Coordinates of C-alpha atoms and ligand atoms in Angstrom, one line a residue:
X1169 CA 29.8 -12.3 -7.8
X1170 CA 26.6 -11.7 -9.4
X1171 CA 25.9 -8.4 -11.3
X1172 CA 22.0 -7.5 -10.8
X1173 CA 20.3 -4.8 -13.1
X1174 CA 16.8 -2.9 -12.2
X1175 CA 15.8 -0.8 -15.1
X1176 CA 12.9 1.6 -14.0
X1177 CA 12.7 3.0 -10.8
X1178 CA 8.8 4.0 -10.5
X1179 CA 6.7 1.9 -7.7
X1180 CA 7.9 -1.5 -8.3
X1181 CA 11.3 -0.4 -9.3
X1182 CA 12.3 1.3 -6.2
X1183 CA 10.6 -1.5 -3.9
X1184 CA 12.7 -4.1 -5.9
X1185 CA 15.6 -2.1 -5.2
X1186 CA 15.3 -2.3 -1.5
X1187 CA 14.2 -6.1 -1.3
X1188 CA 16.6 -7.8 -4.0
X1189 CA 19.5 -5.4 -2.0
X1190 CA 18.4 -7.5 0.6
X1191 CA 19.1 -10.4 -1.0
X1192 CA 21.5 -10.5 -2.3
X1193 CA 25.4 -11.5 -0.9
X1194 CA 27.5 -8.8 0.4
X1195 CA 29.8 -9.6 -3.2
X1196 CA 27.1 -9.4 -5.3
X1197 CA 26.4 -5.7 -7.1
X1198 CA 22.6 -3.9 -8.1
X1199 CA 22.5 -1.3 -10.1
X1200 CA 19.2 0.8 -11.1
X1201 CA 18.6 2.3 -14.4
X1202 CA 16.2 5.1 -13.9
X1203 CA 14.9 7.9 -16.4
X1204 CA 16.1 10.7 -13.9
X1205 CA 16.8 11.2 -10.1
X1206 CA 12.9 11.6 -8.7
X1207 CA 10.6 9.6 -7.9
X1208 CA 7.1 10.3 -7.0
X1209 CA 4.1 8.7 -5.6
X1210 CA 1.8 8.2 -8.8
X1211 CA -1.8 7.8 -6.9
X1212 CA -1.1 11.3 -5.8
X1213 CA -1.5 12.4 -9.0
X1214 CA -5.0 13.3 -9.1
X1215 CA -4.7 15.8 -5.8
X1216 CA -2.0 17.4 -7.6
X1217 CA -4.2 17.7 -10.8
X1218 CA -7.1 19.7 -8.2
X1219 CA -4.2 21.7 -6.6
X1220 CA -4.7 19.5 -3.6
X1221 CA -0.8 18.5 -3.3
X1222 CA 2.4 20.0 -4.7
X1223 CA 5.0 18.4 -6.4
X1224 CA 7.6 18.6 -3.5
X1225 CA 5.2 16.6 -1.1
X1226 CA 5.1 14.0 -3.1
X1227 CA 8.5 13.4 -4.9
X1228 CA 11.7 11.7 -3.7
X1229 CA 15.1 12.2 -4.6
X1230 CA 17.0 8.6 -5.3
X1231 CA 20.6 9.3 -5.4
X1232 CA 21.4 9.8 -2.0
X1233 CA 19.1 6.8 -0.6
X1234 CA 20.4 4.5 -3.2
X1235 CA 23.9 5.5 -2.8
X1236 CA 23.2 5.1 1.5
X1237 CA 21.8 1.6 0.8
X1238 CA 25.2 0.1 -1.3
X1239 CA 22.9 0.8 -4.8
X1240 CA 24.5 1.7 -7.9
X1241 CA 22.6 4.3 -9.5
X1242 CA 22.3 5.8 -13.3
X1243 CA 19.9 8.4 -14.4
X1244 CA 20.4 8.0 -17.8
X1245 CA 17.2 5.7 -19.0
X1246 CA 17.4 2.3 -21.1
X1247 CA 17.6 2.5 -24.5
X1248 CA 17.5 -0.8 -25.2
X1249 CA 17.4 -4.1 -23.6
X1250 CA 19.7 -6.7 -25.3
X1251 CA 18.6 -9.9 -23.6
X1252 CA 21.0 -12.9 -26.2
X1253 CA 23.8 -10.5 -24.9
X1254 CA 22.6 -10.2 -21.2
X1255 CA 23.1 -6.3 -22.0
X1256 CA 21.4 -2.9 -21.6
X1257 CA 22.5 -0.3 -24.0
X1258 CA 21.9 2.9 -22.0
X1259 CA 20.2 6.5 -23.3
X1260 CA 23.8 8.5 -23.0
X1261 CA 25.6 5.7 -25.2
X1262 CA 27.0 3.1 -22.5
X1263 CA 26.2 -0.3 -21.6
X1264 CA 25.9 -2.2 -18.6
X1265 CA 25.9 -5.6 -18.6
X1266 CA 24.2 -8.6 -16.3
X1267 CA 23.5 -11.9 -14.7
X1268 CA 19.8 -11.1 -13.7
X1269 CA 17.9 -8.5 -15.2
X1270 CA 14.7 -6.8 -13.7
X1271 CA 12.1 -4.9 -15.9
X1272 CA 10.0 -2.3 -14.1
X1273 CA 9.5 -0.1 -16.9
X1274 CA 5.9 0.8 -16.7
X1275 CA 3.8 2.2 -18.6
X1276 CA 4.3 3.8 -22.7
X1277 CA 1.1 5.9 -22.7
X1278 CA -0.2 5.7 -26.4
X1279 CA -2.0 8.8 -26.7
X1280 CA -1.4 8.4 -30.6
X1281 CA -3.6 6.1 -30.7
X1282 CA -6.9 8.4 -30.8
X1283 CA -6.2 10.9 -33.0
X1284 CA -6.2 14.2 -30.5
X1285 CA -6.0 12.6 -27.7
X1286 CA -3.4 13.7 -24.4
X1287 CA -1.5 16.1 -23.1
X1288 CA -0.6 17.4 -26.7
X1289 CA -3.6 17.5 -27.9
X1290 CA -7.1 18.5 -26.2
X1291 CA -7.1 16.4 -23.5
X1292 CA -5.5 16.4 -20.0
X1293 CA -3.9 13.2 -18.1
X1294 CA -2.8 12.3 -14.7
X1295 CA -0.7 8.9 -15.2
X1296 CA 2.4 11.2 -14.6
X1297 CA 3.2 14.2 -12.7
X1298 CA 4.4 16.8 -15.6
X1299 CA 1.0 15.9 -16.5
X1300 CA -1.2 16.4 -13.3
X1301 CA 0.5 19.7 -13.2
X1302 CA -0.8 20.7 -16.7
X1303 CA -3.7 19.8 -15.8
X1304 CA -4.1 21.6 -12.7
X1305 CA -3.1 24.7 -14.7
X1306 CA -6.0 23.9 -17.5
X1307 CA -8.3 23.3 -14.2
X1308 CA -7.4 26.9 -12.6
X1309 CA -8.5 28.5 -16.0
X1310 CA -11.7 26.2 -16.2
X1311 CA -12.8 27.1 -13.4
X1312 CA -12.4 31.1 -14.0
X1313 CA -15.3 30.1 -17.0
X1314 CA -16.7 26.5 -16.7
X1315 CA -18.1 24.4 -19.0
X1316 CA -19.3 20.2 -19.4
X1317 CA -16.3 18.2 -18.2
X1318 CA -15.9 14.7 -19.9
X1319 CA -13.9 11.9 -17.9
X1320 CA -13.1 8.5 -18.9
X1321 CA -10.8 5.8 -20.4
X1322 CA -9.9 5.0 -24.0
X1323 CA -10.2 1.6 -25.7
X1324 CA -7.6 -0.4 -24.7
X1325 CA -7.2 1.3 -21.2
X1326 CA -6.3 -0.8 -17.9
X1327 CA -5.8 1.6 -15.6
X1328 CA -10.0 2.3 -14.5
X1329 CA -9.2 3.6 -10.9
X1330 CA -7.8 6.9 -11.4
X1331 CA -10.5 8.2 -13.9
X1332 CA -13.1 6.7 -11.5
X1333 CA -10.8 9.0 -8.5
X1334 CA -10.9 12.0 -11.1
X1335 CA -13.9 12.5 -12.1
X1336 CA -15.1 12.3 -7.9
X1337 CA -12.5 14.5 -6.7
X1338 CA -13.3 17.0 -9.5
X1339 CA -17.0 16.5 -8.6
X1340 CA -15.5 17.5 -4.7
X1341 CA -13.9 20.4 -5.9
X1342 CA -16.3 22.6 -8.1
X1343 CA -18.8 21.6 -5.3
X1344 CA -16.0 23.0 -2.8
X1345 CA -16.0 26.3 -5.6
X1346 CA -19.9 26.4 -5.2
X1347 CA -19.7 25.8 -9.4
X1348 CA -20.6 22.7 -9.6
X1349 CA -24.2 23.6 -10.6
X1350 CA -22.4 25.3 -14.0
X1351 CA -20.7 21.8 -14.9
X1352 CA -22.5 18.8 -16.4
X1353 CA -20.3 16.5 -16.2
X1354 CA -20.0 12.7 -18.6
X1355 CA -18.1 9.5 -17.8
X1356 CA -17.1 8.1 -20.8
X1357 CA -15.4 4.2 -20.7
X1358 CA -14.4 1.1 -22.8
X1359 CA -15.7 -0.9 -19.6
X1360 CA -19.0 -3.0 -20.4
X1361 CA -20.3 -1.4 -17.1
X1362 CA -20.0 1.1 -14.2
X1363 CA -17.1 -0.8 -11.6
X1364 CA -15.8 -3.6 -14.2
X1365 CA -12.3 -1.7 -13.5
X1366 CA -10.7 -4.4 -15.7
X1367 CA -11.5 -7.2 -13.1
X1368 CA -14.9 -8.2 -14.2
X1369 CA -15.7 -5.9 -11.0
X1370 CA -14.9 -6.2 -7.0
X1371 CA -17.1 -7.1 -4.5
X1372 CA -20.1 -4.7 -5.3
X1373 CA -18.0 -2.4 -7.4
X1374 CA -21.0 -2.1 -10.1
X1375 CA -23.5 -1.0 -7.8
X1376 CA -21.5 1.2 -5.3
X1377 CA -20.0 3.3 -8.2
X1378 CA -23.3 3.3 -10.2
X1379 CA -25.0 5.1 -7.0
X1380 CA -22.0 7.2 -6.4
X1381 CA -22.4 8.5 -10.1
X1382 CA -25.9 8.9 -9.8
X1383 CA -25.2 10.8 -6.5
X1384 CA -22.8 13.1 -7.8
X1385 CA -25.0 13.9 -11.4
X1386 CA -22.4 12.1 -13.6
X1387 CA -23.7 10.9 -16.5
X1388 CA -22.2 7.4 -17.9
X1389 CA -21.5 6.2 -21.5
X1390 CA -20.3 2.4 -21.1
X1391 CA -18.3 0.4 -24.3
X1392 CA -17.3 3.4 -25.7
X1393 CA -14.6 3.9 -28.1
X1394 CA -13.0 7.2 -28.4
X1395 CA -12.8 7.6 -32.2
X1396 CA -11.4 11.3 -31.9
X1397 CA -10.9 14.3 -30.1
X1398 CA -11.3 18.2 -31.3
X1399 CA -10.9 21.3 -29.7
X1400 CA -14.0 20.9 -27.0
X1401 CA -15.3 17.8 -28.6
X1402 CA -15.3 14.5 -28.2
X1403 CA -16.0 11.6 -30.9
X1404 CA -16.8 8.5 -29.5
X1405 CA -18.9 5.2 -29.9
X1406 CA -20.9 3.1 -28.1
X1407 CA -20.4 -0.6 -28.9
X1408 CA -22.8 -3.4 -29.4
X1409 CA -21.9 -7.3 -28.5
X1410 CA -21.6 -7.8 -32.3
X1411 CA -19.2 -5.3 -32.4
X1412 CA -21.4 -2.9 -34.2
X1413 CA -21.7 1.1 -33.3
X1414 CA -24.8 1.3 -31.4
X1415 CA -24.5 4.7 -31.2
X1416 CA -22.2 7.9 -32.0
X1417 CA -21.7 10.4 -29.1
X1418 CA -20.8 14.0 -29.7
X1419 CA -19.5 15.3 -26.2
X1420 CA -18.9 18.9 -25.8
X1421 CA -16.1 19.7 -23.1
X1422 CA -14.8 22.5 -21.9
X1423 CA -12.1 20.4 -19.6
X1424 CA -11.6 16.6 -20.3
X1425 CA -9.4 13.8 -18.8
X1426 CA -9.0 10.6 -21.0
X1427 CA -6.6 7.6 -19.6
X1428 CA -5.0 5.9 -22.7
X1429 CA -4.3 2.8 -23.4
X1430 CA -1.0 1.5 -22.4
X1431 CA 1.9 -0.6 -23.9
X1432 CA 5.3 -1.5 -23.3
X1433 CA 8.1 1.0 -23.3
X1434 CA 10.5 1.4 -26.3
X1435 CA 13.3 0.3 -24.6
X1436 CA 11.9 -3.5 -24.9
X1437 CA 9.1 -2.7 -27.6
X1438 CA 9.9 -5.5 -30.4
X1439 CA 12.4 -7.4 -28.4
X1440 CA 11.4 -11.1 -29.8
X1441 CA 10.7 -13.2 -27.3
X1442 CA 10.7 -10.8 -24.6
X1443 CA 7.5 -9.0 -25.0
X1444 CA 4.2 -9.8 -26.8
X1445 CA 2.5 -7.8 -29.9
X1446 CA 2.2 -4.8 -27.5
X1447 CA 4.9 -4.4 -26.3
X1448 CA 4.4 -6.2 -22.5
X1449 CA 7.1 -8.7 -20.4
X1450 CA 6.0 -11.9 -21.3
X1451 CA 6.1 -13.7 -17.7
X1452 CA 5.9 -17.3 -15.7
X1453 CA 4.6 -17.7 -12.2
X1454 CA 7.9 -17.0 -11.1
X1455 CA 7.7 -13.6 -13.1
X1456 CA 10.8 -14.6 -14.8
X1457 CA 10.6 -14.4 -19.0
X1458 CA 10.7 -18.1 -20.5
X1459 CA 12.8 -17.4 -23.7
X1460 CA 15.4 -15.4 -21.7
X1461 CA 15.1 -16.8 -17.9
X1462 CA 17.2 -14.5 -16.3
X1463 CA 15.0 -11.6 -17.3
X1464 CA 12.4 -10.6 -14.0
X1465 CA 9.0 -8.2 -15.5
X1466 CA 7.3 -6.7 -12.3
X1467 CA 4.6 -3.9 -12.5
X1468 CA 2.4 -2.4 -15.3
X1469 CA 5.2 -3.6 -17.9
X1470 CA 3.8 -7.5 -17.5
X1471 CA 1.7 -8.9 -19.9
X1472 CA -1.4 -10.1 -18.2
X1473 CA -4.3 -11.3 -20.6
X1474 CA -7.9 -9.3 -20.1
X1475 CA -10.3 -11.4 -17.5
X1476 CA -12.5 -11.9 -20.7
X1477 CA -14.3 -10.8 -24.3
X1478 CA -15.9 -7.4 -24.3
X1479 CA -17.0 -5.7 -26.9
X1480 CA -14.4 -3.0 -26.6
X1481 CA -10.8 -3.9 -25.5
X1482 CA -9.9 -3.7 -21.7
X1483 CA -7.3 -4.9 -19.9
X1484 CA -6.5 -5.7 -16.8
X1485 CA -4.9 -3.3 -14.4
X1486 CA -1.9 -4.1 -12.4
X1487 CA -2.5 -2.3 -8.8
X1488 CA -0.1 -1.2 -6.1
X1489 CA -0.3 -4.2 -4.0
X1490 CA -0.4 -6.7 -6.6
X1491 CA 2.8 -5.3 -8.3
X1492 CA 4.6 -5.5 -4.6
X1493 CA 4.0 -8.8 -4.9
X1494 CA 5.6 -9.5 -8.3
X1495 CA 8.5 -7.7 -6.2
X1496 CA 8.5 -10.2 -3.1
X1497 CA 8.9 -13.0 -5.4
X1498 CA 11.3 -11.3 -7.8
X1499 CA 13.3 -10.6 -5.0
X1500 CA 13.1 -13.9 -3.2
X1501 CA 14.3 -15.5 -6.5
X1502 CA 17.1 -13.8 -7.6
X1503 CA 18.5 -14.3 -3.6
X1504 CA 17.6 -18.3 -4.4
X1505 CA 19.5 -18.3 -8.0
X1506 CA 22.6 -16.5 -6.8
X1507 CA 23.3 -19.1 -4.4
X1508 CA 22.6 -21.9 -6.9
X1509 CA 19.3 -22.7 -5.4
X1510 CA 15.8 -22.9 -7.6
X1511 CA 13.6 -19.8 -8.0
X1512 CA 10.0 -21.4 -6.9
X1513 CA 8.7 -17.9 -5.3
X1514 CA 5.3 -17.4 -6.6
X1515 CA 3.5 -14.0 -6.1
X1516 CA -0.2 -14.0 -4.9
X1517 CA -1.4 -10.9 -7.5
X1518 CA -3.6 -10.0 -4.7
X1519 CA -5.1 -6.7 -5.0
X1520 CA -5.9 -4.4 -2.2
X1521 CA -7.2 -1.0 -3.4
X1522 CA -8.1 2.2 -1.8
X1523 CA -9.8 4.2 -4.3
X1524 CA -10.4 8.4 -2.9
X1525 CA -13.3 10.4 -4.0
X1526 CA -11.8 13.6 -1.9
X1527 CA -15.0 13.1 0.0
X1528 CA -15.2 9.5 1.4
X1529 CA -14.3 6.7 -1.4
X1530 CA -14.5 2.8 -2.6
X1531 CA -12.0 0.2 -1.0
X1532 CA -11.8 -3.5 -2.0
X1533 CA -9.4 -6.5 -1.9
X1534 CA -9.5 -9.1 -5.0
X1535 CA -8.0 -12.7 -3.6
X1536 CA -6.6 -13.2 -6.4
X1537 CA -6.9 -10.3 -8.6
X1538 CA -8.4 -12.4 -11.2
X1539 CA -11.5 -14.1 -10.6
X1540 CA -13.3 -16.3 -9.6
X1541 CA -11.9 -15.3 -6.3
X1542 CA -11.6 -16.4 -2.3
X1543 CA -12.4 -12.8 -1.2
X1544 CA -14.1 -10.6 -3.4
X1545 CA -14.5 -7.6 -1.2
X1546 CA -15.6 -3.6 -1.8
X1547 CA -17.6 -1.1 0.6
X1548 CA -17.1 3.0 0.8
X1549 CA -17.0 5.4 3.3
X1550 CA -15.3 8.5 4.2
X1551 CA -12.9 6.8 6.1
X1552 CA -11.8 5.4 2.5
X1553 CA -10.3 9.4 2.0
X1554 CA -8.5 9.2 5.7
X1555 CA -7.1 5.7 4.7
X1556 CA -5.6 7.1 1.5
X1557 CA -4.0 10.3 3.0
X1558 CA -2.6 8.2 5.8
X1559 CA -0.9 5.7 3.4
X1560 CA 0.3 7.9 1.1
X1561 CA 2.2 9.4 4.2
X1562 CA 3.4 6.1 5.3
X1563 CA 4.6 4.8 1.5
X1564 CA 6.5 8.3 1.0
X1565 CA 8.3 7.8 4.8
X1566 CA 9.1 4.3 3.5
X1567 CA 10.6 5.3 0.6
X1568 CA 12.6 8.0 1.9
X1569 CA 13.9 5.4 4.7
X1570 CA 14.7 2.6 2.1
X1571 CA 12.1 0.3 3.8
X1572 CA 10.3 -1.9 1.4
X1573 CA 8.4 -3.9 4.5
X1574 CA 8.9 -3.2 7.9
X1575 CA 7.8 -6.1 10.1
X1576 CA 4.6 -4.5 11.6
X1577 CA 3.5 -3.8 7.9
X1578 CA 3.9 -7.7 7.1
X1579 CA 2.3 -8.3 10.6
X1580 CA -0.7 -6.3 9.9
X1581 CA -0.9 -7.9 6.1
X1582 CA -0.4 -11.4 7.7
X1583 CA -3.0 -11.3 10.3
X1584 CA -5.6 -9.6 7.6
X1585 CA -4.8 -13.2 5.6
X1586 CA -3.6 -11.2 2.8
X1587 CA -0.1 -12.2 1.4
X1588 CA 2.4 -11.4 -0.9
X1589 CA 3.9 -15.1 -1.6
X1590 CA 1.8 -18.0 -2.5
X1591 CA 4.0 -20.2 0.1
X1592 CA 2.4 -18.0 3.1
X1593 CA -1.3 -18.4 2.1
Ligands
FAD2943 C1 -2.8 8.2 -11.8 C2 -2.6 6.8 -11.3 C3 -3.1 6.5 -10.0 C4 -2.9 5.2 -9.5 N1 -3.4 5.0 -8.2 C5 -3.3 3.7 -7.8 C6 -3.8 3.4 -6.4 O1 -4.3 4.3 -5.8 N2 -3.6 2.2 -6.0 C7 -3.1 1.2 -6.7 O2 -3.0 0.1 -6.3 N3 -2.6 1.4 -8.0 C8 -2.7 2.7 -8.5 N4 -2.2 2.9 -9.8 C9 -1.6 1.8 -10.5 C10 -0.1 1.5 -10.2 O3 0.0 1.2 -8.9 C11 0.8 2.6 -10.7 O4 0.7 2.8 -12.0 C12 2.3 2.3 -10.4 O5 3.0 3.5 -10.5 C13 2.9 1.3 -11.4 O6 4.2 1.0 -11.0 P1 5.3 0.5 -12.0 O7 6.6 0.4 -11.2 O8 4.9 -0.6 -12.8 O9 5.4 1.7 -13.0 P2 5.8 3.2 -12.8 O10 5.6 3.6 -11.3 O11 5.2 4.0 -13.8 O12 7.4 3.2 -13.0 C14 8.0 3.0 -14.2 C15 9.3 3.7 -14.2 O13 10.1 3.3 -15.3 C16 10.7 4.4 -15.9 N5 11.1 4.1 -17.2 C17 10.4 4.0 -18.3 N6 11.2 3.7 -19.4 C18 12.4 3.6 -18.9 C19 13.7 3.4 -19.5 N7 13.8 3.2 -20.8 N8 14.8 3.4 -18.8 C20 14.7 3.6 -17.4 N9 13.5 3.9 -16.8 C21 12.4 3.9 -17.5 C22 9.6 5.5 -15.8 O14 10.2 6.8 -15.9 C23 9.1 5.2 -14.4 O15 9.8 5.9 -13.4 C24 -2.3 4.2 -10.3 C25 -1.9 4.5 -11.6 C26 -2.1 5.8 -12.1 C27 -1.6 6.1 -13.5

């Protein structure tokens, strides 16, 4: 009998559940560490941050679909990850030990890294839901007396899409008010240009978003680093290729949204040979940690290196398709290694991206995400906003049901030529 361990049950998390359950034999036992008993779809974040969604539309309690599918489940949280001792020391003082451990750990957003930046400082976020919901409370008020809005990423930032989303959907809404014409609005990023997103760009990302921005009167400040926030103001600086400040940028806001830069969580933070100076699962093509081979990383919590030098750090993102991937092939070899057999699954990393502007929106699939590329597609439309609502809808059912991939899913994926395992391409 093998014991399995998931620790993390965000996107990739929850979809490992389902497929290594899969699996695995009928003897062999999964258990999910998770930091509390919801889940909740993250790209709906921004909607809720507008008042466009509540909290209950989008959140999913895990107990009782873990517990239907044969899943051992603790809310507790990781508090460490021992991986010479195949152990993980839990939040409430336990440990459970394994065979094969998965990380799906996420994000640790550093806000502390510019000095007034986040949720506890002057700025709002939308990478989690406690968050959004701040936010939309800080938006209701704005909007009673508005001011400039500043939108953007901080140095170090992988995660481009949702400010990109933001700062659109925001522009959707005040129009929606009729006070838009009271809001300049700036979109401040430690991109080298307008669509890099962390991927050197998609398709035609540059221009689409550049003409989106000039469309919606959104100013643009590109290799910026934010060097602090006040009350209402922001510092930042505008990079040279030398690495010199260019310029220095005083922005006045009256409501601001800054992604940070992330690292790993503390639960693995430090572990030597586990994770790399910042804290990331250090992977192979089989997602599987060299030091310690038992250990799986899947999602944001993988170390990926950026696509290339620029004068302010950015790093690559790790999207919603790409990280189901990393799953598929997680999955694939743990069910190969508990039968004694080699673990050769290789993930694609494809990315396929639907990025909503409340109005119409930017889609594009990277084959592979990192280029150069054998399809390196983007176009926009308002079907873009119809897409997203339709597959938020269809992820949330999936998850409530347990489902990972239901067949017509993979057939529809499969005919489009865009797979999760490198054996199928
Ligand atoms: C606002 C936003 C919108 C996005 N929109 C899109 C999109 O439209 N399309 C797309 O492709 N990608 C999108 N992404 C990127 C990506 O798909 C998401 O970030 C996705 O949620 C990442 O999945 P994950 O499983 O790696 O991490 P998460 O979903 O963040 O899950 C990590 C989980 O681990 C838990 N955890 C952390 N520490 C511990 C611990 N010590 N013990 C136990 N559990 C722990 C966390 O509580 C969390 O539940 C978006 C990201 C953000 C922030």
């Amino acid at each position: 009998m093998a014991e399995v361990v998931i620790i993390g049950a965000g996107l990739g998390g929850v979809l490992a559940a389902y497929e290594i359950k899969q699996q695995l034999r009928r003897e062999d036992r999964l258990t999910v560490v998770s930091k509390g008993e919801t889940w909740h779809f993250v790209p709906s974040n921004p909607w809720i941050a507008v008042g466009w969604r509540k909290r209950k539309a989008i959140e999913v309690d895990l107990p009782p679909i873990m517990k239907h599918k044969g899943i051992d489940f603790v809310g507790a949280g990781a508090r460490r990850v021992h991986p010479a001792e195949n152990r993980v020391e839990l939040a409430d003082g336990r440990s459970i030990r394994y065979d094969y451990l998965v990380i799906a750990t996420g994000p640790d957003l550093a806000f502390d890294e510019v000095e007034g930046l986040g949720p506890s400082g002057f700025t709002q976020s939308i990478c989690h839901l406690d968050h959004a919901e701040k936010a939309e409370t800080s938006f209701e008020a704005f909007c009673k007396a508005p001011g400039p809005i500043v939108v953007g990423a901080a140095h170090g930032a992988s995660c481009f899409g949702p400010a990109y989303e933001f700062a659109m959907i925001l522009d959707t809404e005040l129009r929606k008010r009729r006070i838009r014409d009271k809001v300049p609005m700036t979109f401040v990023t430690s991109e080298p240009y307008i669509g890099h997103l962390g991927l050197d760009g998609v398709g035609d990302t540059k221009g689409l978003l550049e003409s989106e921005m000039r469309n919606r009167h959104i100013k643009w400040i590109t290799n910026a680093r934010i060097a602090k926030v006040e009350a209402g103001m922001i510092h930042a600086e505008e990079i040279a290729e030398d690495g010199s400040v260019k310029a220095k940028h005083d922005l006045p806001f009256s409501y601001s949204m800054i992604l940070p830069a992330f690292r790993g969580v503390e639960a693995i933070r430090g572990v030597d040979g586990l994770v790399n100076p910042r804290g990331f699962v250090v992977v192979d093509k089989n997602q599987r940690n060299p030091k310690y081979p038992n250990v799986f990383g899947i999602g944001v919590c993988v170390a990926i290196p950026p696509t290339g030098k620029t004068p302010v750090p950015v790093g690559v993102p790790k999207t919603g398709f790409m990280i189901e991937s990393m799953v598929t092939a997680t999955a694939h070899n743990i069910g190969a290694l508990v039968r004694g057999k080699p673990a050769e699954a290789e993930a694609t990393w494809n990315a396929v991206c639907l990025a909503d502007f409340g109005d119409g929106g930017v889609a594009f699939v990277a084959q592979p995400q990192i280029p150069p590329r054998n399809v390196n597609w983007s176009a926009e439309g308002g079907w873009v906003h119809l897409a997203k609502i339709a597959f938020e809808k269809y992820f949330l059912g999936k998850i409530r049901k347990g489902e990972s991939e239901p067949f017509y899913e993979k057939l529809v994926m499969d005919t489009l030529g865009i797979h999760k395992l490198k054996t199928e391409t």
